mmCIF file of C-alpha atoms in Angstrom:
data_model
loop_
_atom_site.group_PDB
_atom_site.id
_atom_site.type_symbol
_atom_site.label_atom_id
_atom_site.label_comp_id
_atom_site.label_asym_id
_atom_site.label_seq_id
_atom_site.Cartn_x
_atom_site.Cartn_y
_atom_site.Cartn_z
ATOM 1 C CA MET A 208 12.913 -13.736 6.753
ATOM 2 C CA ALA A 209 13.220 -10.360 6.665
ATOM 3 C CA SER A 210 10.049 -9.498 5.235
ATOM 4 C CA VAL A 211 8.569 -12.073 8.155
ATOM 5 C CA THR A 212 10.243 -10.080 10.943
ATOM 6 C CA THR A 213 8.629 -7.362 9.544
ATOM 7 C CA PHE A 214 5.407 -8.784 9.209
ATOM 8 C CA ILE A 215 5.670 -9.764 12.703
ATOM 9 C CA ARG A 216 6.909 -6.718 14.145
ATOM 10 C CA ASN A 217 4.240 -4.455 12.670
ATOM 11 C CA THR A 218 0.715 -6.585 12.920
ATOM 12 C CA PRO A 219 -1.389 -6.030 16.050
ATOM 13 C CA ALA A 220 -1.153 -9.472 18.068
ATOM 14 C CA SER A 221 -4.132 -9.809 17.717
ATOM 15 C CA SER A 222 -4.598 -9.605 14.014
ATOM 16 C CA LEU A 223 -1.128 -12.529 14.489
ATOM 17 C CA GLN A 224 -3.788 -14.581 16.115
ATOM 18 C CA ALA A 225 -6.213 -14.914 13.715
ATOM 19 C CA TYR A 226 -3.776 -15.419 10.913
ATOM 20 C CA PHE A 227 -2.416 -17.983 12.380
ATOM 21 C CA GLU A 228 -5.411 -19.424 13.705
ATOM 22 C CA HIS A 229 -6.671 -19.157 10.089
ATOM 23 C CA THR A 230 -4.014 -20.994 8.409
ATOM 24 C CA GLY A 231 -4.683 -23.937 10.972
ATOM 25 C CA ILE A 232 -0.620 -23.753 10.960
ATOM 26 C CA GLU A 233 0.161 -24.946 14.294
ATOM 27 C CA LEU A 234 3.035 -22.598 16.631
ATOM 28 C CA SER A 235 5.724 -24.999 18.620
ATOM 29 C CA ASN A 236 5.074 -23.250 21.410
ATOM 30 C CA PRO A 237 2.004 -20.840 23.150
ATOM 31 C CA ILE A 238 2.121 -17.767 22.763
ATOM 32 C CA ASN A 239 0.345 -15.591 25.270
ATOM 33 C CA TRP A 240 -1.792 -12.730 22.498
ATOM 34 C CA ASP A 241 -2.587 -10.869 25.629
ATOM 35 C CA GLY A 242 0.913 -10.895 26.783
ATOM 36 C CA PRO A 243 3.344 -7.773 26.201
ATOM 37 C CA GLU A 244 4.071 -6.672 23.148
ATOM 38 C CA PRO A 245 8.084 -8.187 22.843
ATOM 39 C CA GLU A 246 7.111 -11.011 24.418
ATOM 40 C CA VAL A 247 4.710 -11.876 20.986
ATOM 41 C CA VAL A 248 7.287 -10.994 18.919
ATOM 42 C CA LYS A 249 9.625 -12.808 19.953
ATOM 43 C CA GLY A 250 7.630 -16.048 20.969
ATOM 44 C CA THR A 251 6.479 -15.611 17.086
ATOM 45 C CA LEU A 252 9.313 -15.307 15.398
ATOM 46 C CA ARG A 253 10.776 -18.389 17.686
ATOM 47 C CA ALA A 254 7.768 -20.838 16.266
ATOM 48 C CA VAL A 255 8.243 -19.454 12.997
ATOM 49 C CA ASP A 256 12.138 -20.807 12.738
ATOM 50 C CA ASP A 257 10.452 -24.462 14.033
ATOM 51 C CA MET A 258 7.971 -24.294 11.419
ATOM 52 C CA THR A 259 8.713 -27.099 8.264
ATOM 53 C CA ASP A 260 9.989 -25.809 4.814
ATOM 54 C CA ASP A 261 5.838 -25.965 3.724
ATOM 55 C CA GLU A 262 4.902 -23.935 6.398
ATOM 56 C CA ARG A 263 7.082 -21.678 6.678
ATOM 57 C CA ALA A 264 6.877 -20.915 3.104
ATOM 58 C CA ARG A 265 3.578 -20.165 2.953
ATOM 59 C CA VAL A 266 4.440 -17.807 5.886
ATOM 60 C CA LEU A 267 6.446 -16.072 4.233
ATOM 61 C CA ASN A 268 4.475 -15.432 0.644
ATOM 62 C CA ASP A 269 1.628 -14.367 3.201
ATOM 63 C CA ALA A 270 3.926 -11.698 3.951
ATOM 64 C CA GLU A 271 5.127 -10.908 1.464
ATOM 65 C CA ARG A 272 1.454 -10.125 0.476
ATOM 66 C CA VAL A 273 0.233 -8.393 3.203
ATOM 67 C CA SER A 274 3.347 -5.698 3.597
ATOM 68 C CA ALA A 275 3.197 -5.050 -0.285
ATOM 69 C CA LEU A 276 0.203 -3.098 0.670
ATOM 70 C CA ALA A 277 0.853 -1.930 4.308
ATOM 71 C CA ASP A 278 2.563 1.492 2.747
ATOM 72 C CA ASP A 279 0.624 4.476 1.499
ATOM 73 C CA ALA A 280 0.171 3.656 -2.019
ATOM 74 C CA GLY A 281 -1.390 -0.119 -0.696
ATOM 75 C CA GLN A 282 -3.571 1.703 1.690
ATOM 76 C CA THR A 283 -4.851 3.517 -0.891
ATOM 77 C CA ALA A 284 -5.258 0.199 -3.224
ATOM 78 C CA LEU A 285 -7.078 -1.296 -0.320
ATOM 79 C CA TYR A 286 -9.573 1.484 -0.034
ATOM 80 C CA SER A 287 -10.323 1.758 -3.480
ATOM 81 C CA VAL A 288 -11.985 -1.301 -3.430
ATOM 82 C CA ALA A 289 -13.476 -1.811 -0.207
ATOM 83 C CA GLU A 290 -16.832 -2.361 0.505
ATOM 84 C CA ASP A 291 -17.478 -0.876 3.959
ATOM 85 C CA ARG A 292 -14.126 1.705 4.589
ATOM 86 C CA THR A 293 -15.201 2.179 8.221
ATOM 87 C CA VAL A 294 -14.129 -1.270 8.493
ATOM 88 C CA LEU A 295 -10.557 -0.420 7.546
ATOM 89 C CA ASP A 296 -10.775 2.979 9.539
ATOM 90 C CA ASP A 297 -11.373 0.697 12.798
ATOM 91 C CA LEU A 298 -7.822 -1.022 12.620
ATOM 92 C CA VAL A 299 -4.991 -0.126 14.138
ATOM 93 C CA ASN A 300 -2.310 0.436 10.924
ATOM 94 C CA GLY A 301 -1.431 -0.484 7.520
ATOM 95 C CA HIS A 302 -0.167 -3.996 8.240
ATOM 96 C CA ALA A 303 -3.520 -5.030 10.242
ATOM 97 C CA ARG A 304 -5.951 -3.676 7.466
ATOM 98 C CA PRO A 305 -4.067 -5.775 4.804
ATOM 99 C CA LEU A 306 -4.575 -8.892 6.734
ATOM 100 C CA TRP A 307 -7.665 -8.261 7.649
ATOM 101 C CA MET A 308 -9.003 -8.110 3.884
ATOM 102 C CA PHE A 309 -6.242 -11.046 3.423
ATOM 103 C CA LEU A 310 -8.306 -13.003 5.693
ATOM 104 C CA ASN A 311 -11.529 -12.020 5.320
ATOM 105 C CA ALA A 312 -12.234 -10.789 1.935
ATOM 106 C CA PRO A 313 -9.761 -12.292 -0.287
ATOM 107 C CA THR A 314 -11.209 -11.399 -3.623
ATOM 108 C CA LEU A 315 -10.951 -7.846 -2.489
ATOM 109 C CA PHE A 316 -7.378 -8.110 -1.288
ATOM 110 C CA ARG A 317 -6.590 -9.592 -4.865
ATOM 111 C CA PHE A 318 -8.037 -6.418 -6.652
ATOM 112 C CA ALA A 319 -6.383 -4.421 -3.879
ATOM 113 C CA GLU A 320 -3.227 -6.177 -5.561
ATOM 114 C CA GLU A 321 -4.338 -5.482 -9.116
ATOM 115 C CA VAL A 322 -5.214 -2.115 -8.630
ATOM 116 C CA ARG A 323 -1.544 -1.623 -7.231
ATOM 117 C CA PHE A 324 -0.228 -3.076 -9.980
ATOM 118 C CA THR A 325 -1.688 -1.219 -12.499
ATOM 119 C CA ASP A 326 -1.566 2.047 -10.558
ATOM 120 C CA GLU A 327 2.290 1.996 -10.240
ATOM 121 C CA ARG A 328 2.297 2.369 -14.304
ATOM 122 C CA ARG A 329 0.346 4.387 -14.915
ATOM 123 C CA ARG A 330 1.962 7.098 -17.232
ATOM 124 C CA GLY A 331 5.075 5.155 -18.011
ATOM 125 C CA ARG A 332 6.439 2.389 -20.454
ATOM 126 C CA SER A 333 4.364 -0.179 -20.191
ATOM 127 C CA TRP A 334 0.384 2.010 -20.351
ATOM 128 C CA ASP A 335 -1.224 3.691 -22.819
ATOM 129 C CA GLY A 336 -4.428 5.515 -23.188
ATOM 130 C CA PHE A 337 -7.042 5.585 -25.624
ATOM 131 C CA MET A 338 -10.518 7.499 -25.721
ATOM 132 C CA ALA A 339 -13.868 6.228 -26.023
ATOM 133 C CA PRO A 340 -17.443 7.130 -25.704
ATOM 134 C CA ALA A 341 -17.907 8.599 -22.166
ATOM 135 C CA ASN A 342 -21.042 7.051 -19.247
ATOM 136 C CA LEU A 343 -21.308 3.585 -21.047
ATOM 137 C CA ASP A 344 -22.017 0.068 -19.029
ATOM 138 C CA LEU A 345 -19.503 -2.111 -19.586
ATOM 139 C CA ASN A 346 -21.611 -5.164 -20.638
ATOM 140 C CA ARG A 347 -20.581 -8.438 -18.245
ATOM 141 C CA ASP A 348 -22.484 -11.107 -19.116
ATOM 142 C CA ALA A 349 -21.419 -14.417 -20.376
ATOM 143 C CA VAL A 350 -21.650 -14.203 -24.431
ATOM 144 C CA ALA A 351 -19.507 -10.075 -24.010
ATOM 145 C CA LEU A 352 -17.187 -12.307 -21.819
ATOM 146 C CA GLU A 353 -16.867 -15.022 -23.842
ATOM 147 C CA ALA A 354 -16.536 -12.884 -27.362
ATOM 148 C CA PHE A 355 -13.725 -11.121 -25.178
ATOM 149 C CA LYS A 356 -11.816 -14.184 -24.655
ATOM 150 C CA SER A 357 -12.432 -15.490 -27.901
ATOM 151 C CA ALA A 358 -10.607 -12.314 -29.006
ATOM 152 C CA LEU A 359 -7.471 -12.737 -26.406
ATOM 153 C CA ARG A 360 -7.114 -16.387 -27.164
ATOM 154 C CA GLU A 361 -6.285 -15.760 -30.765
ATOM 155 C CA ARG A 362 -4.443 -12.890 -30.266
ATOM 156 C CA PHE A 363 -1.604 -14.325 -27.796
ATOM 157 C CA SER A 364 -2.454 -18.138 -29.060
ATOM 158 C CA SER A 365 -3.215 -18.431 -25.718
ATOM 159 C CA ASN A 366 -5.726 -21.533 -24.179
ATOM 160 C CA ASN A 367 -6.255 -20.436 -21.120
ATOM 161 C CA ILE A 368 -7.475 -16.960 -19.822
ATOM 162 C CA HIS A 369 -8.862 -15.988 -16.849
ATOM 163 C CA ILE A 370 -10.181 -12.278 -16.197
ATOM 164 C CA ASP A 371 -10.940 -10.205 -13.561
ATOM 165 C CA ILE A 372 -13.808 -7.611 -13.946
ATOM 166 C CA PHE A 373 -14.514 -5.250 -10.739
ATOM 167 C CA SER A 374 -15.537 -1.829 -9.928
ATOM 168 C CA ARG A 375 -12.933 0.705 -7.926
ATOM 169 C CA GLN A 376 -11.985 4.252 -7.186
ATOM 170 C CA ARG A 377 -9.409 6.232 -8.088
ATOM 171 C CA PRO A 378 -8.118 9.794 -6.122
ATOM 172 C CA THR A 379 -7.875 12.560 -8.359
ATOM 173 C CA PHE A 380 -5.604 15.867 -7.416
ATOM 174 C CA ASP A 381 -8.433 17.874 -6.741
ATOM 175 C CA GLY A 382 -9.643 15.612 -3.919
ATOM 176 C CA GLU A 383 -12.781 14.238 -5.401
ATOM 177 C CA ASP A 384 -12.639 9.989 -6.351
ATOM 178 C CA CYS A 385 -12.979 8.955 -9.390
ATOM 179 C CA GLU A 386 -15.250 5.755 -10.818
ATOM 180 C CA LEU A 387 -13.502 2.741 -12.798
ATOM 181 C CA VAL A 388 -14.400 -0.328 -13.951
ATOM 182 C CA GLN A 389 -11.362 -2.040 -14.067
ATOM 183 C CA ILE A 390 -10.559 -5.962 -16.196
ATOM 184 C CA VAL A 391 -7.073 -7.392 -15.492
ATOM 185 C CA ILE A 392 -6.431 -10.420 -17.625
ATOM 186 C CA TYR A 393 -4.141 -13.461 -17.118
ATOM 187 C CA ARG A 394 -3.380 -15.220 -19.803
ATOM 188 C CA GLU A 395 -1.168 -18.356 -20.213
ATOM 189 C CA GLY A 396 2.127 -17.989 -22.270
ATOM 190 C CA LEU A 397 3.875 -20.342 -24.958
ATOM 191 C CA PRO A 398 5.681 -23.181 -23.271
ATOM 192 C CA ASP A 399 9.587 -22.496 -21.284
ATOM 193 C CA ALA A 400 11.684 -24.481 -19.024
ATOM 194 C CA PHE A 401 13.249 -23.497 -15.612
ATOM 195 C CA LEU A 402 16.079 -24.860 -14.361
ATOM 196 C CA ALA A 403 15.322 -27.106 -10.653
ATOM 197 C CA PHE A 404 16.344 -29.819 -8.404
ATOM 198 C CA ASP A 405 13.947 -32.638 -8.146
ATOM 199 C CA ASP A 406 13.587 -34.738 -4.614
ATOM 200 C CA GLU A 407 16.862 -36.339 -5.152
ATOM 201 C CA GLY A 408 19.047 -33.137 -5.433
ATOM 202 C CA GLU A 409 19.926 -33.892 -8.729
ATOM 203 C CA LEU A 410 19.713 -30.431 -11.210
ATOM 204 C CA VAL A 411 16.810 -30.953 -14.341
ATOM 205 C CA ARG A 412 14.702 -29.187 -16.744
ATOM 206 C CA ARG A 413 11.279 -28.802 -16.017
ATOM 207 C CA ALA A 414 8.649 -27.349 -18.663
ATOM 208 C CA ARG A 415 5.628 -24.915 -17.983
ATOM 209 C CA ARG A 416 3.708 -22.385 -19.473
ATOM 210 C CA PRO A 417 4.039 -18.953 -17.656
ATOM 211 C CA VAL A 418 1.033 -16.544 -16.658
ATOM 212 C CA PHE A 419 1.537 -13.056 -17.837
ATOM 213 C CA GLU A 420 -1.327 -10.265 -16.557
ATOM 214 C CA ALA A 421 -2.242 -7.034 -18.491
ATOM 215 C CA ALA A 422 -4.939 -4.480 -16.906
ATOM 216 C CA MET A 423 -7.260 -2.115 -18.115
ATOM 217 C CA THR A 424 -9.459 0.803 -16.922
ATOM 218 C CA TYR A 425 -12.550 2.342 -18.027
ATOM 219 C CA GLU A 426 -13.425 4.977 -16.726
ATOM 220 C CA PRO A 427 -17.085 6.371 -17.633
ATOM 221 C CA GLU A 428 -17.224 9.882 -16.688
ATOM 222 C CA THR A 429 -14.655 10.699 -18.951
ATOM 223 C CA GLY A 430 -14.418 7.867 -21.554
ATOM 224 C CA VAL A 431 -10.568 7.137 -21.058
ATOM 225 C CA ILE A 432 -9.718 3.893 -21.321
ATOM 226 C CA GLU A 433 -6.099 2.681 -20.297
ATOM 227 C CA VAL A 434 -4.054 -0.289 -20.385
ATOM 228 C CA VAL A 435 -1.421 -1.414 -18.956
ATOM 229 C CA ALA A 436 0.656 -4.524 -20.595
ATOM 230 C CA ASN A 437 4.368 -4.939 -21.239
ATOM 231 C CA ASP A 438 3.805 -5.545 -25.227
ATOM 232 C CA ARG A 439 3.208 -2.110 -27.120
ATOM 233 C CA GLU A 440 1.323 -3.037 -29.760
ATOM 234 C CA SER A 441 -1.045 -5.128 -27.985
ATOM 235 C CA ARG A 442 -2.157 -2.561 -25.663
ATOM 236 C CA GLU A 443 -4.266 -0.934 -28.493
ATOM 237 C CA GLU A 444 -5.698 -4.493 -29.683
ATOM 238 C CA MET A 445 -7.014 -5.119 -26.570
ATOM 239 C CA ALA A 446 -8.156 -1.550 -25.908
ATOM 240 C CA ARG A 447 -9.938 -2.123 -29.604
ATOM 241 C CA TYR A 448 -11.457 -5.869 -28.018
ATOM 242 C CA MET A 449 -12.452 -3.879 -24.949
ATOM 243 C CA ALA A 450 -14.476 -1.524 -26.920
ATOM 244 C CA ARG A 451 -15.836 -3.648 -29.259
ATOM 245 C CA ASP A 452 -16.942 -6.830 -27.014
ATOM 246 C CA LEU A 453 -17.846 -4.866 -23.706
ATOM 247 C CA LEU A 454 -19.062 -1.244 -24.294
ATOM 248 C CA GLY A 455 -20.675 -1.808 -27.737
ATOM 249 C CA VAL A 456 -18.716 0.993 -30.393
ATOM 250 C CA GLU A 457 -16.464 1.300 -32.592
ATOM 251 C CA PHE A 458 -12.812 1.741 -31.523
ATOM 252 C CA GLN A 459 -11.400 5.061 -32.882
ATOM 253 C CA SER A 460 -7.785 4.433 -32.004
ATOM 254 C CA GLU A 461 -7.603 7.879 -30.269
ATOM 255 C CA LYS A 462 -5.243 8.412 -28.240
ATOM 256 C CA VAL A 463 -5.256 10.577 -24.519
ATOM 257 C CA PRO A 464 -3.022 13.121 -25.712
ATOM 258 C CA LEU A 465 0.145 13.496 -23.199
ATOM 259 C CA ARG A 466 0.359 16.180 -20.267
ATOM 260 C CA ASN A 467 2.224 19.098 -21.750
ATOM 261 C CA TYR A 468 5.235 20.775 -19.530
ATOM 262 C CA ASP A 469 6.085 24.491 -19.690
ATOM 263 C CA LEU A 470 9.428 25.240 -17.515
ATOM 264 C CA SER A 471 9.221 29.395 -18.523
ATOM 265 C CA VAL A 472 7.656 30.067 -15.378
ATOM 266 C CA LEU A 473 10.878 29.147 -13.680
ATOM 267 C CA LEU A 474 12.796 31.663 -15.465
ATOM 268 C CA ALA A 475 12.446 33.859 -12.469
ATOM 269 C CA PRO A 476 12.009 34.009 -9.111
ATOM 270 C CA HIS A 477 8.549 31.366 -8.408
ATOM 271 C CA PRO A 478 7.047 32.244 -5.011
ATOM 272 C CA PHE A 479 5.468 28.847 -5.150
ATOM 273 C CA GLN A 480 2.474 29.026 -2.767
ATOM 274 C CA THR A 481 0.996 26.344 -0.683
ATOM 275 C CA ASP A 482 -1.883 25.497 1.070
ATOM 276 C CA PRO A 483 -1.282 25.085 4.916
ATOM 277 C CA ASP A 484 -3.150 21.624 4.990
ATOM 278 C CA ASP A 485 -0.690 19.715 2.478
ATOM 279 C CA GLY A 486 2.266 20.612 5.290
ATOM 280 C CA ILE A 487 4.634 21.434 2.739
ATOM 281 C CA GLU A 488 7.583 23.692 4.603
ATOM 282 C CA SER A 489 9.364 24.688 1.098
ATOM 283 C CA VAL A 490 9.996 24.564 -2.144
ATOM 284 C CA GLU A 491 13.378 25.027 -3.901
ATOM 285 C CA VAL A 492 14.327 24.583 -7.552
ATOM 286 C CA LYS A 493 17.771 22.972 -7.489
ATOM 287 C CA GLN A 494 18.763 22.455 -11.353
ATOM 288 C CA LEU A 495 17.321 24.185 -14.497
ATOM 289 C CA ARG A 496 19.052 22.801 -17.774
ATOM 290 C CA LEU A 497 19.080 25.512 -20.458
ATOM 291 C CA MET A 498 19.210 25.506 -23.859
ATOM 292 C CA PRO A 499 19.890 28.770 -25.671
ATOM 293 C CA PHE A 500 17.272 29.953 -28.430
ATOM 294 C CA ASP A 501 19.652 30.425 -31.532
ATOM 295 C CA ASN A 502 21.641 26.620 -31.301
ATOM 296 C CA ASN A 503 19.401 23.445 -29.714
ATOM 297 C CA GLY A 504 22.980 21.599 -29.917
ATOM 298 C CA GLU A 505 24.270 23.329 -26.959
ATOM 299 C CA ARG A 506 23.039 23.161 -23.323
ATOM 300 C CA VAL A 507 23.744 24.850 -19.716
ATOM 301 C CA THR A 508 22.879 23.416 -16.623
ATOM 302 C CA LEU A 509 21.425 25.696 -13.167
ATOM 303 C CA GLU A 510 22.508 23.553 -10.012
ATOM 304 C CA CYS A 511 22.223 24.855 -6.072
ATOM 305 C CA LEU A 512 23.132 21.627 -4.135
ATOM 306 C CA ARG A 513 21.646 21.117 -0.676
ATOM 307 C CA LYS A 514 24.249 23.742 1.612
ATOM 308 C CA ALA A 515 23.851 26.193 -1.178
ATOM 309 C CA ASP A 516 22.859 29.780 0.892
ATOM 310 C CA ARG A 517 21.029 31.247 -2.576
ATOM 311 C CA THR A 518 18.401 30.533 -5.317
ATOM 312 C CA ILE A 519 19.412 29.201 -8.532
ATOM 313 C CA TRP A 520 18.327 32.729 -9.795
ATOM 314 C CA LYS A 521 20.268 34.620 -7.978
ATOM 315 C CA MET A 522 23.710 32.536 -7.758
ATOM 316 C CA SER A 523 23.125 32.912 -11.860
ATOM 317 C CA ALA A 524 22.509 36.331 -11.398
ATOM 318 C CA ASP A 525 25.439 36.976 -9.167
ATOM 319 C CA ARG A 526 27.930 34.253 -11.221
ATOM 320 C CA PHE A 527 26.924 36.190 -14.760
ATOM 321 C CA GLY A 528 25.682 38.976 -14.154
ATOM 322 C CA ALA A 529 24.579 40.348 -17.506
ATOM 323 C CA ASN A 530 25.641 37.255 -19.433
ATOM 324 C CA ASP A 531 22.915 36.057 -17.175
ATOM 325 C CA PRO A 532 21.030 33.106 -19.059
ATOM 326 C CA LEU A 533 18.063 33.694 -17.039
ATOM 327 C CA ALA A 534 17.236 37.260 -17.974
ATOM 328 C CA GLY A 535 16.779 36.230 -22.015
ATOM 329 C CA GLY A 536 17.661 34.015 -25.023
ATOM 330 C CA TRP A 537 17.368 30.954 -23.437
ATOM 331 C CA VAL A 538 15.000 28.144 -23.038
ATOM 332 C CA ALA A 539 14.770 25.769 -19.931
ATOM 333 C CA THR A 540 14.236 22.088 -20.732
ATOM 334 C CA GLN A 541 14.596 20.540 -17.620
ATOM 335 C CA ALA A 542 13.883 21.196 -13.899
ATOM 336 C CA LYS A 543 14.727 19.450 -10.569
ATOM 337 C CA LEU A 544 12.586 20.906 -7.735
ATOM 338 C CA THR A 545 12.522 19.895 -4.015
ATOM 339 C CA ILE A 546 9.261 20.046 -2.192
ATOM 340 C CA LYS A 547 10.215 19.391 1.882
ATOM 341 C CA PHE A 548 7.219 18.409 4.157
ATOM 342 C CA HIS A 549 6.942 19.401 7.833
ATOM 343 C CA PRO A 550 7.950 16.209 10.103
ATOM 344 C CA LYS A 551 4.965 13.957 11.074
ATOM 345 C CA GLY A 552 4.708 12.999 14.912
ATOM 346 C CA SER A 553 7.533 12.139 16.386
ATOM 347 C CA SER A 554 10.170 12.038 13.150
ATOM 348 C CA LYS A 555 12.466 14.814 13.434
ATOM 349 C CA ARG A 556 12.864 15.036 9.956
ATOM 350 C CA GLY A 557 10.055 15.653 7.108
ATOM 351 C CA ARG A 558 10.663 13.810 3.876
ATOM 352 C CA THR A 559 11.142 15.192 0.581
ATOM 353 C CA LEU A 560 9.882 15.063 -2.653
ATOM 354 C CA PRO A 561 11.857 15.051 -5.488
ATOM 355 C CA LEU A 562 10.513 16.065 -9.307
ATOM 356 C CA THR A 563 11.997 15.890 -12.651
ATOM 357 C CA ILE A 564 10.091 17.395 -15.246
ATOM 358 C CA THR A 565 11.964 17.488 -19.086
ATOM 359 C CA MET A 566 10.065 19.322 -21.372
ATOM 360 C CA PRO A 567 7.350 18.650 -23.263
ATOM 361 C CA HIS A 568 6.169 15.597 -22.279
ATOM 362 C CA GLY A 569 8.250 13.702 -19.026
ATOM 363 C CA CYS A 570 7.527 14.432 -15.390
ATOM 364 C CA ASN A 571 8.837 11.368 -12.582
ATOM 365 C CA LEU A 572 5.594 11.909 -10.622
ATOM 366 C CA LYS A 573 4.575 8.712 -12.526
ATOM 367 C CA ASP A 574 7.593 6.586 -10.068
ATOM 368 C CA GLN A 575 6.334 8.604 -6.918
ATOM 369 C CA THR A 576 3.094 7.460 -4.342
ATOM 370 C CA GLU A 577 0.060 8.051 -4.826
ATOM 371 C CA GLU A 578 -0.474 10.708 -2.397
ATOM 372 C CA GLU A 579 2.900 12.511 -3.764
ATOM 373 C CA GLN A 580 1.245 12.100 -7.258
ATOM 374 C CA LEU A 581 -1.745 13.918 -5.869
ATOM 375 C CA ILE A 582 0.623 16.201 -4.020
ATOM 376 C CA GLY A 583 2.731 16.645 -6.988
ATOM 377 C CA GLU A 584 0.258 16.861 -9.448
ATOM 378 C CA LYS A 585 -1.908 19.367 -7.883
ATOM 379 C CA TYR A 586 0.945 22.187 -7.495
ATOM 380 C CA LEU A 587 2.475 21.356 -10.868
ATOM 381 C CA ARG A 588 -1.245 22.758 -11.984
ATOM 382 C CA ARG A 589 -1.166 25.764 -9.864
ATOM 383 C CA TRP A 590 1.929 26.974 -10.380
ATOM 384 C CA GLY A 591 1.766 26.983 -14.237
ATOM 385 C CA ILE A 592 4.196 24.032 -15.211
ATOM 386 C CA LEU A 593 1.535 21.349 -15.535
ATOM 387 C CA ASN A 594 -1.097 23.118 -18.254
ATOM 388 C CA ASP A 595 -4.342 20.857 -18.932
ATOM 389 C CA VAL A 596 -3.683 18.443 -21.968
ATOM 390 C CA ASP A 597 -4.746 19.703 -25.850
#
């Protein structure tokens, strides 16, 4: 019940009242929604404990969905699909905003969930990007959609296909939002079986057809098609169907070029200039992995731990002297940086953003929050580590 407790403790009383009135779940004890916050929380938690199993399960499910969009990445997803952002601006915190959309715009709420699903997997193992002509209008009429769904049904041997298509925005590293069209595909899988208890408490095996989710986006300004799906082979095929049936163009199978990282700038002390508005306190190189030019079977790793009293360049120069690998003859193949931020509000400690960059195309930015990705990409480009795509 941790997620229910978090949900109730972080949601304003007026929003909680609206939620229970919307669901029609009757609370076992009357709640004074205008009373002190501790009393509202205590009374609501007690009422949840008194609910039937079905009612409690519904509250748990709703709380998990709302709480999943209460963090920074979730807020970005909400704003990316919101029809009127000022409505969200006027709400008091990160739990009130997704709950308002959950109650008042459930379709947009589901779209926000789909945005988060898609963007969290960008540039990861389940992602591919392809090039298509720019400035095309995506065809959403019944004939085009049926052609697209028919191709998916045949490809996956799936009788049932559901498609969501909606417009959205995505923040970019330069502070502007880019316009996207997103397609989310739900398809029925092959029959499967799972163990469950029946009404008499007996263990039985029940059949089901699982539902699999995939997502695609098209960015008109650049022509980039992105596909998120577990099956690598199907990603290119889905991009082909989308280009043919919805964009009306021939698919060329041209992939988005990989991002190139260059760590040579870290072989010497680097100033790491930042903008005051981003609240960055310090940037440190914590680790460098080096390979000699004349032997690709050997590696040397330099590392400065948290208590180190000198930079990684000073340490290497002092320790190795004339044989300092940073002085020449070696190439950096991996680096670990730590970006430390100033504390916010009443917090005593600022958060840190750890970055691991591996030559030539690897970086853990894709595993960070949307805000951290934007900050990381901005400064890796400024510092000369991330180059523009080929």
